[in-house]
mmCIF file of C-alpha atoms in Angstrom:
data_model
loop_
_atom_site.group_PDB
_atom_site.id
_atom_site.type_symbol
_atom_site.label_atom_id
_atom_site.label_comp_id
_atom_site.label_asym_id
_atom_site.label_seq_id
_atom_site.Cartn_x
_atom_site.Cartn_y
_atom_site.Cartn_z
ATOM 1 C CA ALA N 247 0.081 0.077 -0.052
ATOM 2 C CA PRO N 248 2.090 2.912 -1.315
ATOM 3 C CA GLY N 249 -0.621 5.546 0.006
ATOM 4 C CA MET N 250 -0.394 4.419 3.631
ATOM 5 C CA GLU N 251 3.451 4.313 3.226
ATOM 6 C CA LEU N 252 3.610 7.986 1.826
ATOM 7 C CA SER N 253 1.139 9.008 4.689
ATOM 8 C CA TYR N 254 3.388 7.377 7.262
ATOM 9 C CA ARG N 255 6.425 9.086 5.985
ATOM 10 C CA SER N 256 4.500 12.507 5.806
ATOM 11 C CA THR N 257 3.332 12.125 9.450
ATOM 12 C CA ILE N 258 6.762 11.162 10.810
ATOM 13 C CA SER N 259 8.308 14.054 8.983
ATOM 14 C CA ILE N 260 5.849 16.582 10.381
ATOM 15 C CA TYR N 261 6.688 15.293 13.975
ATOM 16 C CA LYS N 262 10.450 15.419 13.208
ATOM 17 C CA SER N 263 10.003 18.979 11.982
ATOM 18 C CA ILE N 264 8.096 20.156 15.178
ATOM 19 C CA LEU N 265 10.860 18.404 17.280
ATOM 20 C CA ASP N 266 14.035 19.263 15.213
ATOM 21 C CA GLU N 267 13.015 22.713 13.812
ATOM 22 C CA PHE N 268 10.021 24.339 15.246
ATOM 23 C CA ASN N 269 10.853 23.789 18.965
ATOM 24 C CA PRO N 270 14.538 24.622 18.763
ATOM 25 C CA ALA N 271 13.413 27.768 16.937
ATOM 26 C CA LEU N 272 10.930 28.681 19.664
ATOM 27 C CA GLU N 273 13.395 28.200 22.405
ATOM 28 C CA ASN N 274 15.991 30.366 20.409
ATOM 29 C CA LEU N 275 12.996 32.937 20.041
ATOM 30 C CA VAL N 276 12.467 33.033 23.839
ATOM 31 C CA TYR N 277 16.232 33.511 24.374
ATOM 32 C CA LEU N 278 16.249 36.397 21.815
ATOM 33 C CA GLY N 279 13.046 37.807 23.268
ATOM 34 C CA ASN N 280 14.563 37.864 26.713
ATOM 35 C CA ASN N 281 17.413 39.953 25.320
ATOM 36 C CA TYR N 282 15.013 42.069 23.530
ATOM 37 C CA LEU N 283 13.119 42.681 26.754
ATOM 38 C CA ARG N 284 16.320 43.383 28.695
ATOM 39 C CA ALA N 285 17.040 46.015 25.918
ATOM 40 C CA PHE N 286 13.522 47.601 26.490
ATOM 41 C CA HIS N 287 14.189 47.815 30.203
ATOM 42 C CA ALA N 288 17.741 49.411 29.667
ATOM 43 C CA LEU N 289 16.247 52.061 27.334
ATOM 44 C CA SER N 290 13.407 52.751 29.764
ATOM 45 C CA GLU N 291 15.946 53.183 32.517
ATOM 46 C CA ALA N 292 18.209 55.369 30.402
ATOM 47 C CA ALA N 293 15.349 57.479 29.379
ATOM 48 C CA GLU N 294 14.246 57.921 32.978
ATOM 49 C CA VAL N 295 17.552 59.170 33.941
ATOM 50 C CA TYR N 296 17.849 61.545 31.089
ATOM 51 C CA PHE N 297 14.598 63.057 31.599
ATOM 52 C CA LYS N 298 15.151 63.287 35.464
ATOM 53 C CA ALA N 299 18.112 65.331 34.348
ATOM 54 C CA ILE N 300 16.105 67.518 32.210
ATOM 55 C CA GLU N 301 13.554 68.190 35.009
ATOM 56 C CA LYS N 302 16.468 69.084 37.355
ATOM 57 C CA ILE N 303 17.665 71.628 34.714
ATOM 58 C CA GLY N 304 14.132 72.911 34.300
ATOM 59 C CA GLU N 305 13.815 73.357 38.157
ATOM 60 C CA GLN N 306 16.921 75.465 38.233
ATOM 61 C CA ALA N 307 15.548 77.572 35.291
ATOM 62 C CA LEU N 308 12.353 77.928 37.352
ATOM 63 C CA GLN N 309 14.380 79.621 40.219
ATOM 64 C CA SER N 310 16.272 81.996 37.887
ATOM 65 C CA SER N 311 14.939 85.489 37.163
ATOM 66 C CA THR N 312 15.218 85.105 33.552
ATOM 67 C CA SER N 313 13.894 81.744 32.522
ATOM 68 C CA HIS N 314 10.901 80.803 34.467
ATOM 69 C CA VAL N 315 8.587 79.900 31.511
ATOM 70 C CA LEU N 316 11.710 78.000 29.945
ATOM 71 C CA GLY N 317 11.719 76.089 33.023
ATOM 72 C CA GLU N 318 7.997 75.268 33.100
ATOM 73 C CA ILE N 319 8.503 73.952 29.439
ATOM 74 C CA LEU N 320 11.438 71.822 30.348
ATOM 75 C CA VAL N 321 9.690 70.380 33.447
ATOM 76 C CA GLN N 322 6.515 69.512 31.432
ATOM 77 C CA MET N 323 8.482 67.968 28.671
ATOM 78 C CA SER N 324 10.251 65.710 31.246
ATOM 79 C CA ASN N 325 6.927 64.797 32.676
ATOM 80 C CA THR N 326 5.334 63.796 29.250
ATOM 81 C CA HIS N 327 8.460 61.597 28.249
ATOM 82 C CA ARG N 328 8.348 59.920 31.691
ATOM 83 C CA LEU N 329 4.639 59.322 31.208
ATOM 84 C CA LEU N 330 5.255 57.820 27.828
ATOM 85 C CA ASN N 331 7.909 55.617 29.317
ATOM 86 C CA SER N 332 5.651 54.044 31.888
ATOM 87 C CA ASP N 333 3.176 53.331 29.082
ATOM 88 C CA LEU N 334 6.098 51.596 27.425
ATOM 89 C CA ASP N 335 6.511 49.492 30.423
ATOM 90 C CA VAL N 336 2.882 48.022 29.944
ATOM 91 C CA VAL N 337 3.981 46.905 26.552
ATOM 92 C CA THR N 338 7.085 45.213 27.823
ATOM 93 C CA ARG N 339 4.885 43.418 30.551
ATOM 94 C CA THR N 340 2.593 42.177 27.809
ATOM 95 C CA PHE N 341 5.543 41.058 25.831
ATOM 96 C CA HIS N 342 6.943 39.161 28.910
ATOM 97 C CA VAL N 343 3.927 37.689 30.516
ATOM 98 C CA ASP N 344 1.646 37.034 27.429
ATOM 99 C CA LEU N 345 4.275 36.032 25.029
ATOM 100 C CA LEU N 346 7.744 34.933 26.429
ATOM 101 C CA GLN N 347 6.613 33.133 29.431
ATOM 102 C CA HIS N 348 3.796 31.416 27.351
ATOM 103 C CA MET N 349 6.260 30.381 24.490
ATOM 104 C CA GLU N 350 8.742 29.183 26.956
ATOM 105 C CA LYS N 351 6.211 26.977 28.868
ATOM 106 C CA ASN N 352 5.059 25.723 25.618
ATOM 107 C CA THR N 353 8.444 24.486 24.125
ATOM 108 C CA LYS N 354 9.293 22.696 27.390
ATOM 109 C CA MET N 355 6.046 20.727 27.554
ATOM 110 C CA ASP N 356 5.940 20.249 23.634
ATOM 111 C CA VAL N 357 9.245 18.432 23.458
ATOM 112 C CA GLN N 358 7.943 15.586 25.571
ATOM 113 C CA PHE N 359 4.335 15.671 24.135
ATOM 114 C CA ILE N 360 5.475 15.457 20.391
ATOM 115 C CA SER N 361 8.278 12.754 21.083
ATOM 116 C CA GLU N 362 5.563 10.605 22.830
ATOM 117 C CA SER N 363 3.030 11.199 20.132
ATOM 118 C CA GLN N 364 5.512 10.200 17.537
ATOM 119 C CA LYS N 365 6.687 7.003 19.458
ATOM 120 C CA GLN N 366 3.001 5.999 20.056
ATOM 121 C CA TYR N 367 2.311 6.468 16.360
ATOM 122 C CA GLU N 368 5.329 4.458 15.196
ATOM 123 C CA LEU N 369 4.387 1.589 17.621
ATOM 124 C CA GLU N 370 0.772 1.490 16.679
ATOM 125 C CA TYR N 371 1.621 1.701 12.891
ATOM 126 C CA ARG N 372 4.244 -1.148 13.211
ATOM 127 C CA HIS N 373 1.616 -3.286 15.186
ATOM 128 C CA ARG N 374 -1.099 -2.670 12.538
ATOM 129 C CA ALA N 375 1.286 -3.233 9.678
ATOM 130 C CA SER N 376 2.588 -6.403 11.051
ATOM 131 C CA SER N 377 -0.997 -7.797 11.789
ATOM 132 C CA LEU N 378 -1.994 -6.904 8.167
ATOM 133 C CA GLU N 379 1.131 -8.846 6.907
ATOM 134 C CA LYS N 380 0.428 -11.732 8.903
ATOM 135 C CA CYS N 381 -3.051 -11.989 7.788
ATOM 136 C CA THR N 382 -2.095 -11.441 3.982
ATOM 137 C CA THR N 383 0.531 -14.169 4.297
ATOM 138 C CA GLU N 384 -2.053 -16.407 6.041
ATOM 139 C CA LEU N 385 -4.527 -15.558 3.265
ATOM 140 C CA TRP N 386 -1.974 -16.672 0.500
ATOM 141 C CA ARG N 387 -1.142 -19.897 2.228
ATOM 142 C CA MET N 388 -4.964 -20.723 2.549
ATOM 143 C CA GLU N 389 -5.592 -19.703 -1.110
ATOM 144 C CA ARG N 390 -2.851 -22.134 -2.277
ATOM 145 C CA ALA N 391 -4.073 -24.857 -0.003
ATOM 146 C CA ARG N 392 -7.713 -24.148 -1.258
ATOM 147 C CA ASP N 393 -8.892 -23.890 2.421
ATOM 148 C CA LYS N 394 -12.652 -23.410 2.966
ATOM 149 C CA ASN N 395 -12.078 -20.444 5.276
ATOM 150 C CA THR N 396 -10.460 -18.324 2.734
ATOM 151 C CA ARG N 397 -13.407 -15.947 2.335
ATOM 152 C CA GLU N 398 -13.406 -15.180 5.951
ATOM 153 C CA MET N 399 -9.666 -14.494 5.952
ATOM 154 C CA LYS N 400 -10.094 -12.252 2.798
ATOM 155 C CA GLU N 401 -12.648 -10.245 4.745
ATOM 156 C CA ASN N 402 -10.311 -9.967 7.714
ATOM 157 C CA VAL N 403 -7.553 -8.592 5.523
ATOM 158 C CA ILE N 404 -9.961 -6.077 3.844
ATOM 159 C CA ARG N 405 -11.074 -4.961 7.211
ATOM 160 C CA LEU N 406 -7.519 -4.593 8.640
ATOM 161 C CA ARG N 407 -6.277 -2.577 5.456
ATOM 162 C CA SER N 408 -9.298 -0.224 5.575
ATOM 163 C CA GLU N 409 -8.659 0.179 9.457
ATOM 164 C CA MET N 410 -5.084 0.850 8.867
ATOM 165 C CA GLN N 411 -5.862 3.382 5.972
ATOM 166 C CA ALA N 412 -8.243 5.246 8.274
ATOM 167 C CA PHE N 413 -5.639 5.367 11.081
ATOM 168 C CA THR N 414 -2.775 6.611 8.981
ATOM 169 C CA SER N 415 -4.805 9.258 7.323
ATOM 170 C CA GLU N 416 -6.344 10.459 10.730
ATOM 171 C CA SER N 417 -2.868 10.452 12.278
ATOM 172 C CA GLN N 418 -1.549 12.554 9.423
ATOM 173 C CA ARG N 419 -4.313 14.962 9.811
ATOM 174 C CA ALA N 420 -3.772 14.997 13.633
ATOM 175 C CA ALA N 421 0.008 15.742 13.104
ATOM 176 C CA GLU N 422 -0.800 18.411 10.552
ATOM 177 C CA LEU N 423 -3.198 20.036 13.031
ATOM 178 C CA GLU N 424 -0.457 19.962 15.654
ATOM 179 C CA GLU N 425 1.988 21.688 13.248
ATOM 180 C CA LYS N 426 -0.591 24.267 12.271
ATOM 181 C CA ARG N 427 -1.605 24.964 15.727
ATOM 182 C CA ARG N 428 1.828 25.759 16.598
ATOM 183 C CA TYR N 429 2.374 28.320 13.724
ATOM 184 C CA ARG N 430 -0.933 29.713 14.570
ATOM 185 C CA PHE N 431 -0.036 30.262 18.260
ATOM 186 C CA LEU N 432 3.083 32.197 17.126
ATOM 187 C CA ALA N 433 1.215 34.211 14.610
ATOM 188 C CA GLU N 434 -1.564 34.983 17.043
ATOM 189 C CA LYS N 435 0.646 35.862 20.006
ATOM 190 C CA HIS N 436 2.802 38.131 17.842
ATOM 191 C CA GLN N 437 -0.265 40.040 16.402
ATOM 192 C CA LEU N 438 -1.274 40.581 20.086
ATOM 193 C CA LEU N 439 2.091 42.116 20.612
ATOM 194 C CA SER N 440 1.941 44.250 17.542
ATOM 195 C CA SER N 441 -1.460 45.497 18.537
ATOM 196 C CA THR N 442 -0.316 46.355 22.063
ATOM 197 C CA LEU N 443 2.691 48.221 20.432
ATOM 198 C CA LEU N 444 0.343 50.032 18.031
ATOM 199 C CA GLN N 445 -1.997 50.922 20.994
ATOM 200 C CA PHE N 446 0.990 52.491 22.740
ATOM 201 C CA TYR N 447 2.123 54.475 19.561
ATOM 202 C CA SER N 448 -1.438 55.711 18.999
ATOM 203 C CA ARG N 449 -1.707 56.964 22.628
ATOM 204 C CA VAL N 450 1.239 59.042 22.344
ATOM 205 C CA ALA G 249 25.525 103.316 45.279
ATOM 206 C CA PRO G 250 23.537 100.306 46.626
ATOM 207 C CA GLY G 251 21.619 99.947 43.203
ATOM 208 C CA MET G 252 24.987 99.318 41.241
ATOM 209 C CA GLU G 253 26.232 96.991 43.969
ATOM 210 C CA LEU G 254 23.123 94.865 43.854
ATOM 211 C CA SER G 255 23.446 94.941 39.992
ATOM 212 C CA TYR G 256 26.997 93.775 40.082
ATOM 213 C CA ARG G 257 26.129 90.850 42.527
ATOM 214 C CA SER G 258 23.317 89.747 40.552
ATOM 215 C CA THR G 259 25.301 89.786 37.299
ATOM 216 C CA ILE G 260 28.097 87.879 38.973
ATOM 217 C CA SER G 261 25.795 85.285 40.397
ATOM 218 C CA ILE G 262 24.287 84.747 36.917
ATOM 219 C CA TYR G 263 27.796 84.004 35.514
ATOM 220 C CA LYS G 264 28.461 81.793 38.376
ATOM 221 C CA SER G 265 25.192 79.740 37.827
ATOM 222 C CA ILE G 266 26.041 79.305 34.186
ATOM 223 C CA LEU G 267 29.483 78.119 35.005
ATOM 224 C CA ASP G 268 28.893 76.193 38.191
ATOM 225 C CA GLU G 269 25.344 74.718 37.563
ATOM 226 C CA PHE G 270 24.146 74.946 33.848
ATOM 227 C CA ASN G 271 27.206 73.945 32.063
ATOM 228 C CA PRO G 272 28.106 70.998 34.391
ATOM 229 C CA ALA G 273 24.299 69.879 34.065
ATOM 230 C CA LEU G 274 24.707 70.165 30.449
ATOM 231 C CA GLU G 275 27.850 68.026 30.336
ATOM 232 C CA ASN G 276 26.091 65.323 32.507
ATOM 233 C CA LEU G 277 23.080 65.666 30.075
ATOM 234 C CA VAL G 278 25.405 64.785 27.084
ATOM 235 C CA TYR G 279 26.800 61.782 29.074
ATOM 236 C CA LEU G 280 23.339 60.572 29.933
ATOM 237 C CA GLY G 281 22.343 61.148 26.354
ATOM 238 C CA ASN G 282 24.967 59.072 24.910
ATOM 239 C CA ASN G 283 23.877 56.229 27.418
ATOM 240 C CA TYR G 284 20.283 56.869 26.171
ATOM 241 C CA LEU G 285 21.427 56.605 22.484
ATOM 242 C CA ARG G 286 23.527 53.335 23.129
ATOM 243 C CA ALA G 287 20.377 51.775 24.678
ATOM 244 C CA PHE G 288 18.322 52.781 21.562
ATOM 245 C CA HIS G 289 20.945 51.244 19.398
ATOM 246 C CA ALA G 290 20.882 48.042 21.435
ATOM 247 C CA LEU G 291 17.101 47.764 21.514
ATOM 248 C CA SER G 292 17.167 48.296 17.691
ATOM 249 C CA GLU G 293 19.674 45.544 17.229
ATOM 250 C CA ALA G 294 17.808 43.123 19.550
ATOM 251 C CA ALA G 295 14.563 43.795 17.701
ATOM 252 C CA GLU G 296 16.287 43.254 14.468
ATOM 253 C CA VAL G 297 17.709 39.892 15.543
ATOM 254 C CA TYR G 298 14.361 38.813 17.040
ATOM 255 C CA PHE G 299 12.303 39.578 14.041
ATOM 256 C CA LYS G 300 14.871 37.940 11.779
ATOM 257 C CA ALA G 301 14.330 34.813 13.855
ATOM 258 C CA ILE G 302 10.423 35.173 13.441
ATOM 259 C CA GLU G 303 11.079 35.581 9.726
ATOM 260 C CA LYS G 304 12.992 32.380 9.572
ATOM 261 C CA ILE G 305 10.228 30.614 11.387
ATOM 262 C CA GLY G 306 7.668 32.098 8.756
ATOM 263 C CA GLU G 307 9.836 30.833 5.977
ATOM 264 C CA GLN G 308 9.795 27.358 7.514
ATOM 265 C CA ALA G 309 5.972 27.535 7.791
ATOM 266 C CA LEU G 310 5.825 28.623 4.042
ATOM 267 C CA GLN G 311 7.610 25.375 3.004
ATOM 268 C CA SER G 312 5.266 23.318 5.343
ATOM 269 C CA SER G 313 2.091 21.622 3.733
ATOM 270 C CA THR G 314 -0.255 23.124 6.526
ATOM 271 C CA SER G 315 0.659 26.596 7.428
ATOM 272 C CA HIS G 316 1.489 28.563 4.276
ATOM 273 C CA VAL G 317 -0.775 31.556 5.188
ATOM 274 C CA LEU G 318 0.510 31.543 8.742
ATOM 275 C CA GLY G 319 4.000 31.617 7.289
ATOM 276 C CA GLU G 320 3.049 34.667 5.072
ATOM 277 C CA ILE G 321 1.623 36.427 8.310
ATOM 278 C CA LEU G 322 4.916 35.886 10.335
ATOM 279 C CA VAL G 323 7.194 36.991 7.297
ATOM 280 C CA GLN G 324 4.967 40.138 6.849
ATOM 281 C CA MET G 325 4.911 40.944 10.547
ATOM 282 C CA SER G 326 8.829 40.654 10.611
ATOM 283 C CA ASN G 327 9.025 43.009 7.652
ATOM 284 C CA THR G 328 6.641 45.509 9.338
ATOM 285 C CA HIS G 329 8.614 45.640 12.622
ATOM 286 C CA ARG G 330 11.989 45.825 10.617
ATOM 287 C CA LEU G 331 10.685 48.836 8.717
ATOM 288 C CA LEU G 332 9.726 50.449 12.072
ATOM 289 C CA ASN G 333 13.078 49.874 13.423
ATOM 290 C CA SER G 334 14.809 51.506 10.468
ATOM 291 C CA ASP G 335 12.515 54.572 11.010
ATOM 292 C CA LEU G 336 13.577 54.644 14.765
ATOM 293 C CA ASP G 337 17.137 54.866 13.384
ATOM 294 C CA VAL G 338 16.150 58.246 11.891
ATOM 295 C CA VAL G 339 15.023 59.513 15.347
ATOM 296 C CA THR G 340 18.297 58.210 17.021
ATOM 297 C CA ARG G 341 20.255 59.980 14.367
ATOM 298 C CA THR G 342 18.446 63.333 14.904
ATOM 299 C CA PHE G 343 19.031 62.825 18.599
ATOM 300 C CA HIS G 344 22.718 62.173 18.027
ATOM 301 C CA VAL G 345 23.421 64.975 15.547
ATOM 302 C CA ASP G 346 21.088 67.695 16.100
ATOM 303 C CA LEU G 347 21.004 67.459 19.961
ATOM 304 C CA LEU G 348 23.906 65.615 21.636
ATOM 305 C CA GLN G 349 26.603 66.722 19.397
ATOM 306 C CA HIS G 350 25.428 70.403 19.492
ATOM 307 C CA MET G 351 25.119 70.248 23.345
ATOM 308 C CA GLU G 352 28.700 68.762 23.550
ATOM 309 C CA LYS G 353 30.211 71.354 21.334
ATOM 310 C CA ASN G 354 28.286 74.323 23.255
ATOM 311 C CA THR G 355 29.463 73.259 26.812
ATOM 312 C CA LYS G 356 33.036 73.086 25.832
ATOM 313 C CA MET G 357 33.139 76.536 24.162
ATOM 314 C CA ASP G 358 30.889 77.966 26.765
ATOM 315 C CA VAL G 359 33.208 77.362 29.780
ATOM 316 C CA GLN G 360 35.781 79.487 28.129
ATOM 317 C CA PHE G 361 33.450 82.107 26.876
ATOM 318 C CA ILE G 362 31.608 82.703 30.097
ATOM 319 C CA SER G 363 34.777 82.602 32.332
ATOM 320 C CA GLU G 364 36.284 85.308 30.076
ATOM 321 C CA SER G 365 33.140 87.392 30.089
ATOM 322 C CA GLN G 366 32.839 87.246 33.898
ATOM 323 C CA LYS G 367 36.681 88.254 34.256
ATOM 324 C CA GLN G 368 36.346 91.105 31.850
ATOM 325 C CA TYR G 369 33.214 92.197 33.583
ATOM 326 C CA GLU G 370 34.944 92.221 37.121
ATOM 327 C CA LEU G 371 37.957 94.056 35.688
ATOM 328 C CA GLU G 372 36.090 96.800 34.156
ATOM 329 C CA TYR G 373 33.657 97.033 36.960
ATOM 330 C CA ARG G 374 36.563 97.460 39.479
ATOM 331 C CA HIS G 375 38.273 99.932 36.941
ATOM 332 C CA ARG G 376 35.213 102.141 36.810
ATOM 333 C CA ALA G 377 34.502 101.834 40.587
ATOM 334 C CA SER G 378 38.082 102.986 41.541
ATOM 335 C CA SER G 379 38.010 105.846 39.013
ATOM 336 C CA LEU G 380 34.639 106.936 40.576
ATOM 337 C CA GLU G 381 36.112 106.593 44.116
ATOM 338 C CA LYS G 382 39.275 108.391 43.103
ATOM 339 C CA CYS G 383 37.202 111.465 41.696
ATOM 340 C CA THR G 384 34.758 111.395 44.683
ATOM 341 C CA THR G 385 37.641 111.745 47.103
ATOM 342 C CA GLU G 386 39.226 114.312 44.978
ATOM 343 C CA LEU G 387 35.912 116.320 44.986
ATOM 344 C CA TRP G 388 35.550 116.125 48.841
ATOM 345 C CA ARG G 389 39.167 117.390 49.009
ATOM 346 C CA MET G 390 38.633 120.317 46.585
ATOM 347 C CA GLU G 391 35.231 121.060 48.332
ATOM 348 C CA ARG G 392 37.011 121.426 51.913
ATOM 349 C CA ALA G 393 39.809 123.574 50.145
ATOM 350 C CA ARG G 394 37.060 125.663 48.382
ATOM 351 C CA ASP G 395 38.847 124.941 45.186
ATOM 352 C CA LYS G 396 37.527 126.996 42.228
ATOM 353 C CA ASN G 397 37.463 123.949 39.907
ATOM 354 C CA THR G 398 35.055 122.162 42.181
ATOM 355 C CA ARG G 399 32.119 122.458 39.801
ATOM 356 C CA GLU G 400 34.105 120.913 37.021
ATOM 357 C CA MET G 401 35.001 117.833 39.168
ATOM 358 C CA LYS G 402 31.306 117.513 40.461
ATOM 359 C CA GLU G 403 30.322 117.202 36.693
ATOM 360 C CA ASN G 404 33.040 114.540 36.197
ATOM 361 C CA VAL G 405 31.820 112.496 39.121
ATOM 362 C CA ILE G 406 28.212 112.685 37.966
ATOM 363 C CA ARG G 407 29.216 111.672 34.338
ATOM 364 C CA LEU G 408 31.442 108.769 35.895
ATOM 365 C CA ARG G 409 28.406 107.609 38.190
ATOM 366 C CA SER G 410 25.783 107.702 35.291
ATOM 367 C CA GLU G 411 28.308 105.942 32.991
ATOM 368 C CA MET G 412 28.772 103.179 35.530
ATOM 369 C CA GLN G 413 25.050 102.829 36.110
ATOM 370 C CA ALA G 414 24.513 102.442 32.526
ATOM 371 C CA PHE G 415 27.221 99.894 32.332
ATOM 372 C CA THR G 416 26.275 97.757 35.271
ATOM 373 C CA SER G 417 22.569 97.669 33.951
ATOM 374 C CA GLU G 418 23.810 96.780 30.558
ATOM 375 C CA SER G 419 26.019 93.965 31.791
ATOM 376 C CA GLN G 420 23.307 92.560 33.841
ATOM 377 C CA ARG G 421 20.901 92.658 30.933
ATOM 378 C CA ALA G 422 23.507 90.962 28.885
ATOM 379 C CA ALA G 423 24.133 88.304 31.497
ATOM 380 C CA GLU G 424 20.571 87.620 31.874
ATOM 381 C CA LEU G 425 20.300 87.162 28.117
ATOM 382 C CA GLU G 426 23.109 84.633 28.106
ATOM 383 C CA GLU G 427 21.325 82.638 30.861
ATOM 384 C CA LYS G 428 18.014 82.701 28.897
ATOM 385 C CA ARG G 429 19.695 81.889 25.626
ATOM 386 C CA ARG G 430 21.035 78.645 27.200
ATOM 387 C CA TYR G 431 17.825 77.470 28.669
ATOM 388 C CA ARG G 432 16.060 78.473 25.420
ATOM 389 C CA PHE G 433 18.646 76.385 23.420
ATOM 390 C CA LEU G 434 17.878 73.390 25.618
ATOM 391 C CA ALA G 435 14.231 73.703 25.530
ATOM 392 C CA GLU G 436 14.131 74.297 21.618
ATOM 393 C CA LYS G 437 16.480 71.358 20.897
ATOM 394 C CA HIS G 438 14.313 69.047 23.039
ATOM 395 C CA GLN G 439 11.212 70.143 21.498
ATOM 396 C CA LEU G 440 12.676 69.260 18.247
ATOM 397 C CA LEU G 441 13.628 65.711 19.513
ATOM 398 C CA SER G 442 10.058 65.526 20.875
ATOM 399 C CA SER G 443 8.426 66.389 17.455
ATOM 400 C CA THR G 444 10.725 63.809 15.587
ATOM 401 C CA LEU G 445 9.686 61.160 18.064
ATOM 402 C CA LEU G 446 5.965 62.002 17.559
ATOM 403 C CA GLN G 447 6.410 61.996 13.860
ATOM 404 C CA PHE G 448 7.809 58.530 14.183
ATOM 405 C CA TYR G 449 5.071 57.411 16.347
ATOM 406 C CA SER G 450 2.386 58.933 14.113
ATOM 407 C CA ARG G 451 3.911 57.286 10.937
ATOM 408 C CA VAL G 452 3.557 53.770 12.642
#
């Protein structure tokens, strides 16, 4: 049955691609995401310190006889930027909690889940294939011996084959769904991040 | 003349405040601004690497049988963020060239300029004060001696005093202008930075 063989190889290759490509890529993404997050925090801190210094100069100007209004402008500017900064902290929190932590948890659990799914699939496929082969060999032997129970065995082989066909195509669909779910998770989570960022920008 | 004395102290205190407070604060601001800029660049790099990794996963999805559209979404998302990132580089360039470099150049030149202005002002003030004092003492002596040239000397003292009054009030106005110019420079430059940032956000 070349159809089942093809389906088997396709299913196994999907499991392999989740294990060997998708999950390591996600793990790497979590690592890069944590770097990205640290860079966000560092920027937020640097901005805070910078605008704190601007505020101090503004307060100095407020005390001068010549530049009271300019001092007000500088203090106000500093306040605006620091408010902006605290809004940006909401974005980084979303990024951290809703995305990175979620991705990290998922990859850790997924490696075990997918390896076990693959192992179980291989076992059941081999079990079904060997049952089918045994019955087929038995059928040939019975046909050669003109056994009176040939018809029964023939029906048995047909049933086993159709069951196996159903099993391989269902398993393939299940594996495809697993793959698709993972890419969808990634796309949805990043669209959430994008919309949080856009919300932040439009609030400016 | 308590008015001139007051004006003198006020002028000197403005020069001192520019030298001892404004310029060191500006120097510190340049230092903090360079840290801020480095944090911007680090964030830009971290984002670039992160979205490059997203793009790679998207390309993997493009090659899968199940997740072609999700792959397109991931690749597109990565491109959007990387475009945003290159826009942000324009902001940091403005910050660097139009603000930090300008502030750095100004503080370096200003220390010498203000010290010299202050020194010259003190010299001229002392010179005028001692001339006035000399003539006033001479006038007293002449009045006591009922000298016939008293009237001439009186006019001389009045002229010197009014010239010195003009000099101290002009000097004070000049020093106030210098102080105001410095705060205005700072406020204007930062409003330029703010507007560049807002332009960037509204383009998102």
